[in-house]
Amino acid sequence: MTKLWGGRFAGQTNALVHRYQSSIGFDIRLYGEDITGSVAWARGLADAGLLSANERDTLLGGLEAVRAEFAGGAFVVAPEDEDIHSAVERRLTELVGPVGGKLHTGRSRNDQVATDFRLWVMRACDQLAEAVAETQRALTDSATTAVELPLPGYTHLQHAQPVTWGHWALSHFWPLERDRARLAAVRRTAAVLPLGAAALAGTAFAIDRVALAARLGFEAITPNSLDAVSDRDFAAEFLFATALLGVHLSRLSEQLILFSSAEFGFVRLDDAYSTGSSIMPQKKNPDTLELTRGKSGRLIGHLTGFLATLKGLPSAYDKDLQEDKEPVFDAADTLALALPVMAGLLRTMALRPERMAAQLEGGLLATELADHLVRRGLPFREAHHLAGRVVRHAEERGVPLTALSAAELAAISPQFGPDTTEVLTVPAALAARSVPGGTAATAVRAQLAEARRLVGQSDEQDGQ
Ligand code: ARG
């Protein structure tokens, strides 16, 4: 078989080596970017006087014919096609004849692959950001249906203070909002054109790189040709953005796995988003959530693995860089499923307010006791200590704080006063936290309005 680079070789490549170094198995999905890049390059060559208008049009027609073959599923990969770049050029030359051999003038696969991959990552950032926004909308809609619904808030997974469902749901919205910002930043990192760097030293032809960048939708051109062909920061940043997004989805998953257990029972997952057990008839398993939690490990692995690949590389292109694509593709594919699955699960799960209410009886109001004494002028440390004694007293009696009488409280400290029982309620605890970002209904509604605006939703809030 004939290689692009076969001229200086007398012998054939070992068959296993050919398989080992081929990337067509996975980089075939870059065909659109590869052809778009070549179309722009052919125009650039013509503008620089290196192709006649006729030759340019022949190449452009041929490239579009190859694109149509890929799009229609008619493209046949030949044994010598080691990657998408050689495959496109081989087929182009078959279709248009020897003029196809002019396309690679002043260009290398090194700047070509960097260009293709950047274009792909730019599009992937846009698509992922939209999928993230859809999951965020599922969270804002969940928050909207139960803004003021109280449930226990936890720290250390122990009862802490009451919060509202709106507040809880939005606590998972904001990490995703930052993920979207990160994806937009990765897109900007990627939107720098390497084409014109050629193999490493810069192309020897008078190509207008700035015009090329504009034609391809890049925002800038790379300032150094050696850096241009070795830089994969955009891929590493993409892997970080996706790993952290995965971590955020994993944390949400973990919380919903707990909330859907018999012990919590705060939510009930829809049948469409859970699975059963082959042996235990009562089981309804949160497999989707467990998979998302599990897959976050794989996303982290892609990032650390790829950073390890990069760390030993000297200047310019090394074949190690071919290892950039599979982790990036897999991260994008993983999240392209995980995000809509999460959105659907959130939209279909049922809330169980009665189960949440049953858990609000315990010690969650102890902070209210301390805050009450602070409002009466006691130093917080002293107030905290007295409230702690009330908690111990309630525990010794085996009753919730709210069951203690005013006399019992006064016996611990006269400072508690007869109005203490008024602050010892869930609504009072929630209402007190009206600081911006707090869990009071007014604050959560303001937060919700801002969240809905950020993901393009109207400000209509049903409440309940
Ligand atoms: N398939 C290669 C890759 O993905 C394309 C660049 C090859 N360049 C080279 N000099 N062998 O990295």
Coordinates of C-alpha atoms and ligand atoms in Angstrom, one line a residue:
M1 CA 0.0 0.0 0.0
T2 CA 1.1 3.6 -0.7
K3 CA 1.7 5.9 2.2
L4 CA 1.6 9.6 2.1
W5 CA 5.1 9.6 3.3
G6 CA 6.2 6.5 1.4
G7 CA 8.9 8.1 -0.8
R8 CA 12.0 7.6 1.4
F9 CA 11.0 4.0 2.4
A10 CA 12.1 1.0 0.6
G11 CA 10.4 -1.5 2.9
Q12 CA 6.8 -2.0 3.9
T13 CA 5.4 -1.1 7.4
N14 CA 4.9 -4.1 9.6
A15 CA 1.2 -4.9 9.6
L16 CA 0.9 -4.6 13.4
V17 CA 2.8 -1.4 13.4
H18 CA 0.4 0.0 10.8
R19 CA -2.5 -1.0 13.1
Y20 CA -0.7 0.3 16.1
Q21 CA -0.1 3.8 14.8
S22 CA -3.3 4.2 12.8
S23 CA -5.9 6.7 14.3
I24 CA -8.5 6.4 11.6
G25 CA -10.6 4.2 13.9
F26 CA -11.3 7.2 16.1
D27 CA -10.3 10.3 14.2
I28 CA -12.7 9.5 11.4
R29 CA -15.3 11.6 13.4
L30 CA -13.1 14.6 12.5
Y31 CA -14.0 14.3 8.9
G32 CA -16.2 17.4 8.8
E33 CA -13.6 19.6 10.5
D34 CA -10.8 18.1 8.3
I35 CA -12.7 18.9 5.1
T36 CA -13.7 22.4 6.3
G37 CA -10.1 23.1 7.2
S38 CA -9.0 21.8 3.7
V39 CA -11.6 24.0 2.0
A40 CA -10.2 27.0 3.7
W41 CA -6.7 26.0 3.0
A42 CA -7.4 25.5 -0.7
R43 CA -8.8 29.0 -0.8
G44 CA -5.8 30.3 1.1
L45 CA -3.4 28.7 -1.4
A46 CA -5.3 30.2 -4.3
D47 CA -5.3 33.6 -2.7
A48 CA -1.5 33.3 -2.3
G49 CA -1.2 32.5 -6.1
L50 CA -0.3 28.8 -5.5
L51 CA -3.4 27.4 -7.2
S52 CA -5.2 28.7 -10.3
A53 CA -8.9 29.5 -9.9
N54 CA -9.6 26.3 -11.8
E55 CA -7.5 24.1 -9.6
R56 CA -9.0 25.7 -6.5
D57 CA -12.5 25.0 -7.8
T58 CA -11.6 21.4 -8.7
L59 CA -10.3 20.9 -5.2
L60 CA -13.3 22.5 -3.6
G61 CA -15.7 20.4 -5.6
G62 CA -13.7 17.3 -4.8
L63 CA -13.7 18.0 -1.1
E64 CA -17.4 18.6 -1.0
A65 CA -17.9 15.3 -2.9
V66 CA -15.8 13.5 -0.2
R67 CA -17.8 15.2 2.5
A68 CA -21.0 13.9 0.9
E69 CA -19.6 10.4 0.8
F70 CA -18.9 10.6 4.6
A71 CA -22.2 12.2 5.4
G72 CA -24.1 9.6 3.3
G73 CA -22.2 6.7 4.8
A74 CA -20.7 5.8 1.4
F75 CA -17.0 6.5 2.3
V76 CA -14.9 3.4 2.3
V77 CA -11.8 3.5 4.4
A78 CA -8.8 2.0 2.5
P79 CA -6.2 -0.1 4.1
E80 CA -3.6 2.6 3.7
D81 CA -5.7 5.3 5.3
E82 CA -3.8 5.7 8.6
D83 CA -5.7 8.8 9.8
I84 CA -8.6 11.1 8.7
H85 CA -6.1 13.4 7.0
S86 CA -4.6 10.8 4.7
A87 CA -8.0 9.3 4.1
V88 CA -9.5 12.5 2.8
E89 CA -6.5 13.4 0.7
R90 CA -6.4 9.9 -0.8
R91 CA -10.0 9.9 -1.7
L92 CA -9.8 13.5 -3.0
T93 CA -7.0 12.6 -5.4
E94 CA -8.9 9.5 -6.6
L95 CA -11.9 11.8 -7.4
V96 CA -10.1 14.8 -8.9
G97 CA -6.8 13.4 -10.2
P98 CA -3.2 14.6 -9.6
V99 CA -4.3 18.2 -8.7
G100 CA -5.4 16.6 -5.4
G101 CA -1.8 16.4 -4.6
K102 CA -1.5 20.2 -4.5
L103 CA -3.8 20.5 -1.5
H104 CA -1.0 19.7 1.0
T105 CA 1.2 22.5 -0.2
G106 CA 2.7 24.4 2.7
R107 CA 0.8 22.3 5.2
S108 CA 1.6 19.4 7.5
R109 CA -0.7 17.0 9.3
N110 CA 0.8 18.5 12.4
D111 CA -0.9 21.9 12.0
Q112 CA -3.8 20.2 10.2
V113 CA -4.7 17.8 13.1
A114 CA -4.4 20.7 15.6
T115 CA -6.7 22.8 13.5
D116 CA -9.3 20.0 13.1
F117 CA -9.2 19.1 16.8
R118 CA -9.6 22.7 17.9
L119 CA -12.6 23.1 15.6
W120 CA -14.1 19.9 17.1
V121 CA -13.5 21.0 20.7
M122 CA -15.1 24.4 19.9
R123 CA -18.2 22.8 18.7
A124 CA -18.2 20.2 21.6
C125 CA -18.0 23.1 24.1
D126 CA -21.1 24.7 22.6
Q127 CA -23.1 21.5 22.5
L128 CA -22.1 20.5 26.0
A129 CA -22.9 23.9 27.4
E130 CA -26.4 23.6 25.9
A131 CA -26.8 20.2 27.5
V132 CA -25.7 21.6 30.8
A133 CA -28.2 24.5 30.5
E134 CA -31.0 21.9 30.0
T135 CA -30.0 20.1 33.2
Q136 CA -29.9 23.5 34.9
R137 CA -33.5 24.2 33.7
A138 CA -34.6 20.9 35.2
L139 CA -33.2 22.1 38.5
T140 CA -34.8 25.6 38.3
D141 CA -38.1 24.0 37.4
S142 CA -37.9 21.6 40.3
A143 CA -37.1 24.6 42.5
T144 CA -40.0 26.5 41.1
T145 CA -42.5 23.7 41.9
A146 CA -41.5 23.6 45.6
V147 CA -39.7 26.8 46.4
E148 CA -40.7 26.9 50.1
L149 CA -41.0 23.2 50.8
P150 CA -38.9 22.6 54.0
L151 CA -36.5 19.7 54.4
P152 CA -33.6 19.1 56.8
G153 CA -30.3 20.6 55.7
Y154 CA -27.2 18.6 56.5
T155 CA -23.6 19.1 57.3
H156 CA -21.4 16.0 57.9
L157 CA -24.6 14.3 56.7
Q158 CA -26.1 15.1 60.2
H159 CA -29.2 17.2 60.8
A160 CA -28.1 20.8 60.7
Q161 CA -30.7 23.5 60.0
P162 CA -33.9 23.5 58.0
V163 CA -33.6 24.6 54.3
T164 CA -36.1 24.8 51.5
W165 CA -36.3 22.6 48.5
G166 CA -35.9 25.6 46.2
H167 CA -32.7 26.4 48.0
W168 CA -31.4 22.8 47.9
A169 CA -32.2 22.4 44.2
L170 CA -30.5 25.7 43.3
S171 CA -27.4 24.7 45.3
H172 CA -26.8 22.2 42.4
F173 CA -27.6 24.8 39.8
W174 CA -24.7 27.2 40.5
P175 CA -21.9 24.6 40.1
L176 CA -23.3 23.8 36.6
E177 CA -23.5 27.6 35.9
R178 CA -19.7 27.7 36.6
D179 CA -19.2 24.7 34.4
R180 CA -20.9 26.5 31.5
A181 CA -18.6 29.5 32.0
R182 CA -15.6 27.1 32.0
L183 CA -16.8 25.5 28.8
A184 CA -17.1 29.0 27.2
A185 CA -13.5 29.7 28.4
V186 CA -12.2 26.4 26.9
R187 CA -13.9 27.4 23.7
R188 CA -11.9 30.7 23.6
T189 CA -8.7 28.8 24.4
A190 CA -9.4 26.5 21.5
A191 CA -10.4 29.2 19.0
V192 CA -6.8 30.0 18.0
L193 CA -5.7 28.9 14.5
P194 CA -2.6 26.7 14.2
L195 CA -2.8 26.3 10.4
G196 CA 0.2 28.0 8.7
A197 CA 2.6 26.6 11.3
A198 CA 3.1 23.7 8.9
A199 CA 5.3 20.9 10.4
L200 CA 7.0 23.1 13.0
A201 CA 8.8 26.1 11.5
G202 CA 6.0 27.9 9.7
T203 CA 4.8 27.6 6.2
A204 CA 7.2 28.8 3.5
F205 CA 4.4 30.2 1.4
A206 CA 2.7 33.6 1.6
I207 CA -0.5 32.4 3.3
D208 CA -2.8 35.0 4.9
R209 CA -3.3 33.3 8.3
V210 CA -5.5 36.0 9.6
A211 CA -7.9 35.6 6.7
L212 CA -7.8 31.9 7.2
A213 CA -8.7 32.2 10.9
A214 CA -11.7 34.4 10.1
R215 CA -12.8 32.0 7.4
L216 CA -12.8 29.1 9.8
G217 CA -14.4 30.9 12.8
F218 CA -11.2 31.2 14.9
E219 CA -10.7 34.3 17.0
A220 CA -6.9 34.6 16.7
I221 CA -3.9 32.9 15.2
T222 CA -1.1 31.1 17.1
P223 CA 1.8 33.4 17.7
N224 CA 4.5 30.7 17.5
S225 CA 4.6 27.8 15.0
L226 CA 6.5 25.4 17.3
D227 CA 4.0 26.0 20.1
A228 CA 1.1 25.8 17.6
V229 CA 1.8 22.1 16.7
S230 CA 2.5 21.0 20.2
D231 CA 0.0 22.9 22.2
R232 CA -2.9 20.8 23.5
D233 CA -3.8 23.0 26.4
F234 CA -7.3 23.3 25.0
A235 CA -7.7 19.6 25.2
A236 CA -6.4 19.4 28.8
E237 CA -8.7 22.3 29.7
F238 CA -11.6 20.6 28.1
L239 CA -10.8 17.4 30.1
F240 CA -10.6 19.5 33.3
A241 CA -13.9 21.2 32.5
T242 CA -15.6 17.9 31.8
A243 CA -14.0 16.2 34.8
L244 CA -15.3 18.9 37.2
L245 CA -18.7 18.8 35.5
G246 CA -18.7 15.1 36.1
V247 CA -17.8 15.6 39.7
H248 CA -20.7 18.0 40.1
L249 CA -23.1 15.5 38.5
S250 CA -21.7 12.8 40.8
R251 CA -22.3 14.8 43.9
L252 CA -25.9 15.5 42.8
S253 CA -26.3 11.8 42.0
E254 CA -25.0 10.8 45.4
Q255 CA -27.4 13.1 47.2
L256 CA -30.3 11.8 45.2
I257 CA -29.3 8.2 45.8
L258 CA -29.5 9.0 49.5
F259 CA -32.7 10.9 49.2
S260 CA -34.4 8.1 47.3
S261 CA -33.4 5.4 49.9
A262 CA -35.9 4.0 52.3
E263 CA -34.0 5.7 55.1
F264 CA -34.5 9.2 53.7
G265 CA -37.4 8.7 51.3
F266 CA -37.5 12.4 50.3
V267 CA -37.9 11.6 46.6
R268 CA -39.3 8.8 44.5
L269 CA -37.5 8.2 41.2
D270 CA -39.7 7.5 38.2
D271 CA -39.8 4.0 36.8
A272 CA -38.4 5.3 33.6
Y273 CA -35.2 6.3 35.4
S274 CA -34.6 3.4 37.7
T275 CA -34.2 -0.4 37.3
G276 CA -35.2 -3.5 39.3
S277 CA -33.4 -6.4 40.8
S278 CA -33.4 -9.8 39.2
I279 CA -33.8 -11.4 42.6
M280 CA -35.3 -9.0 45.1
P281 CA -38.7 -8.0 43.9
Q282 CA -39.0 -4.9 46.1
K283 CA -35.9 -3.2 44.7
K284 CA -36.0 0.0 42.7
N285 CA -32.4 0.9 42.0
P286 CA -31.0 4.3 41.2
D287 CA -28.7 2.8 38.5
T288 CA -28.7 5.9 36.4
L289 CA -27.4 8.0 39.3
E290 CA -24.9 5.3 40.3
L291 CA -23.6 5.2 36.7
T292 CA -23.2 9.0 36.6
R293 CA -21.3 8.9 40.0
G294 CA -19.2 6.0 38.6
K295 CA -18.5 7.7 35.3
S296 CA -17.1 10.8 37.0
G297 CA -14.1 8.6 37.9
R298 CA -13.5 7.9 34.3
L299 CA -13.7 11.6 33.4
I300 CA -11.1 12.4 36.1
G301 CA -9.0 9.5 34.7
H302 CA -9.0 11.1 31.2
L303 CA -7.7 14.3 32.6
T304 CA -4.9 12.8 34.7
G305 CA -4.0 10.3 32.0
F306 CA -3.7 13.0 29.3
L307 CA -1.7 15.3 31.6
A308 CA 0.7 12.5 32.1
T309 CA 1.0 12.0 28.3
L310 CA 1.9 15.7 27.9
K311 CA 4.4 16.1 30.6
G312 CA 7.4 14.5 29.0
L313 CA 7.0 16.0 25.5
P314 CA 9.7 18.2 23.9
S315 CA 9.0 20.9 21.5
A316 CA 6.7 20.5 18.5
Y317 CA 4.8 17.4 17.3
D318 CA 5.3 14.0 18.8
K319 CA 3.2 11.0 18.1
D320 CA 2.2 10.9 21.7
L321 CA -0.1 13.7 20.9
Q322 CA -2.3 11.3 18.9
E323 CA -3.4 10.2 22.4
D324 CA -5.4 13.5 22.8
K325 CA -8.5 12.4 20.9
E326 CA -9.9 9.3 22.6
P327 CA -10.2 10.8 26.1
V328 CA -11.7 14.0 24.7
F329 CA -14.2 12.1 22.5
D330 CA -15.1 9.8 25.4
A331 CA -15.5 12.7 27.8
A332 CA -17.8 14.5 25.4
D333 CA -19.8 11.3 24.6
T334 CA -20.1 10.3 28.3
L335 CA -21.6 13.7 29.2
A336 CA -23.7 13.9 26.1
L337 CA -25.7 11.0 27.7
A338 CA -25.2 11.7 31.4
L339 CA -26.6 15.3 31.2
P340 CA -30.0 14.6 29.5
V341 CA -30.4 11.5 31.6
M342 CA -30.0 13.6 34.7
A343 CA -32.3 16.3 33.4
G344 CA -35.0 13.7 32.7
L345 CA -34.6 12.0 36.1
L346 CA -34.9 15.4 37.8
R347 CA -38.0 16.3 35.8
T348 CA -39.8 13.0 36.5
M349 CA -38.9 12.3 40.2
A350 CA -41.6 12.9 42.8
L351 CA -41.0 14.9 46.0
R352 CA -42.4 13.5 49.3
P353 CA -43.0 16.4 51.6
E354 CA -44.4 14.3 54.3
R355 CA -41.1 12.3 54.6
M356 CA -39.2 15.6 54.8
A357 CA -41.5 17.0 57.4
A358 CA -41.1 13.8 59.6
Q359 CA -37.4 14.5 59.7
L360 CA -37.7 18.1 60.8
E361 CA -38.7 17.2 64.3
G362 CA -35.2 16.6 65.7
G363 CA -32.5 19.0 66.8
L364 CA -32.5 21.1 63.7
L365 CA -33.8 24.2 65.6
A366 CA -31.0 24.3 68.2
T367 CA -29.3 27.2 66.4
E368 CA -32.6 29.2 66.8
L369 CA -32.3 28.9 70.6
A370 CA -28.8 30.3 70.5
D371 CA -29.7 33.1 68.0
H372 CA -32.6 34.0 70.2
L373 CA -30.4 34.6 73.2
V374 CA -27.9 36.6 71.0
R375 CA -30.8 38.9 70.0
R376 CA -31.4 39.4 73.8
G377 CA -27.8 40.5 74.2
L378 CA -25.9 37.4 75.3
P379 CA -22.5 36.7 73.7
F380 CA -22.8 33.9 71.1
R381 CA -20.5 31.5 72.9
E382 CA -22.6 31.7 76.1
A383 CA -25.8 31.4 74.1
H384 CA -24.4 28.4 72.2
H385 CA -23.5 26.7 75.6
L386 CA -27.0 27.3 77.0
A387 CA -28.7 26.0 73.8
G388 CA -26.5 23.0 74.1
R389 CA -27.8 22.3 77.6
V390 CA -31.3 22.5 76.3
V391 CA -30.5 19.9 73.6
R392 CA -29.0 17.6 76.2
H393 CA -32.1 18.0 78.4
A394 CA -34.4 17.2 75.5
E395 CA -32.2 14.2 74.7
E396 CA -32.4 13.0 78.3
R397 CA -36.1 13.3 78.2
G398 CA -36.3 11.6 74.8
V399 CA -38.4 14.4 73.2
P400 CA -37.8 16.9 70.4
L401 CA -36.8 20.5 71.3
T402 CA -40.2 21.7 70.4
A403 CA -41.8 19.6 73.1
L404 CA -40.0 21.4 75.9
S405 CA -42.2 23.8 78.0
A406 CA -41.3 27.4 78.6
A407 CA -40.8 26.5 82.3
E408 CA -38.2 23.8 81.4
L409 CA -36.4 26.3 79.2
A410 CA -36.5 29.0 81.9
A411 CA -35.1 26.4 84.4
I412 CA -32.0 26.1 82.2
S413 CA -31.7 29.9 81.8
P414 CA -34.1 32.7 82.7
Q415 CA -32.8 34.4 79.6
F416 CA -34.9 32.1 77.3
G417 CA -38.1 33.9 78.3
P418 CA -41.7 33.0 77.4
D419 CA -41.3 34.1 73.8
T420 CA -38.7 31.4 73.1
T421 CA -41.2 28.8 71.8
E422 CA -42.1 31.3 69.0
V423 CA -38.6 31.1 67.4
L424 CA -38.5 27.3 67.8
T425 CA -40.4 26.6 64.6
V426 CA -39.3 25.6 61.1
P427 CA -41.1 28.5 59.4
A428 CA -39.4 31.0 61.9
A429 CA -36.0 29.4 61.3
L430 CA -36.4 29.6 57.5
A431 CA -37.8 33.2 57.5
A432 CA -34.9 34.4 59.7
R433 CA -32.4 33.5 56.9
S434 CA -33.5 36.2 54.5
V435 CA -29.9 37.4 53.8
P436 CA -29.1 37.3 50.0
G437 CA -28.3 33.7 49.3
G438 CA -30.1 32.5 52.4
T439 CA -32.9 29.9 52.6
A440 CA -35.8 32.2 53.4
A441 CA -38.5 32.2 50.7
T442 CA -37.8 35.9 49.7
A443 CA -34.1 35.2 49.2
V444 CA -34.7 31.9 47.4
R445 CA -37.2 33.6 45.0
A446 CA -34.7 36.3 44.2
Q447 CA -32.0 33.6 43.6
L448 CA -34.5 31.6 41.5
A449 CA -35.4 34.6 39.3
E450 CA -31.7 35.2 38.6
A451 CA -31.1 31.5 37.9
R452 CA -34.0 31.2 35.5
R453 CA -32.8 34.4 33.7
L454 CA -29.3 32.9 33.2
V455 CA -30.7 29.8 31.4
G456 CA -33.2 31.7 29.3
Q457 CA -36.3 30.9 31.2
S458 CA -39.2 33.3 32.0
D459 CA -39.5 34.6 35.6
E460 CA -42.8 32.8 36.2
Q461 CA -42.7 31.1 39.6
D462 CA -45.5 28.9 40.6
G463 CA -44.6 28.3 44.2
Q464 CA -46.7 25.9 46.2
Ligands
ARG1 N1 -3.0 11.0 13.3 C1 -2.1 12.0 13.8 C2 -2.5 12.5 15.1 O1 -3.6 12.3 15.4 C3 -2.0 13.2 12.8 C4 -0.7 13.9 12.8 C5 0.4 13.0 12.3 N2 1.6 13.7 12.2 C6 2.8 13.1 12.0 N3 3.8 13.8 11.8 N4 2.8 11.8 12.0 O2 -1.8 13.1 15.9

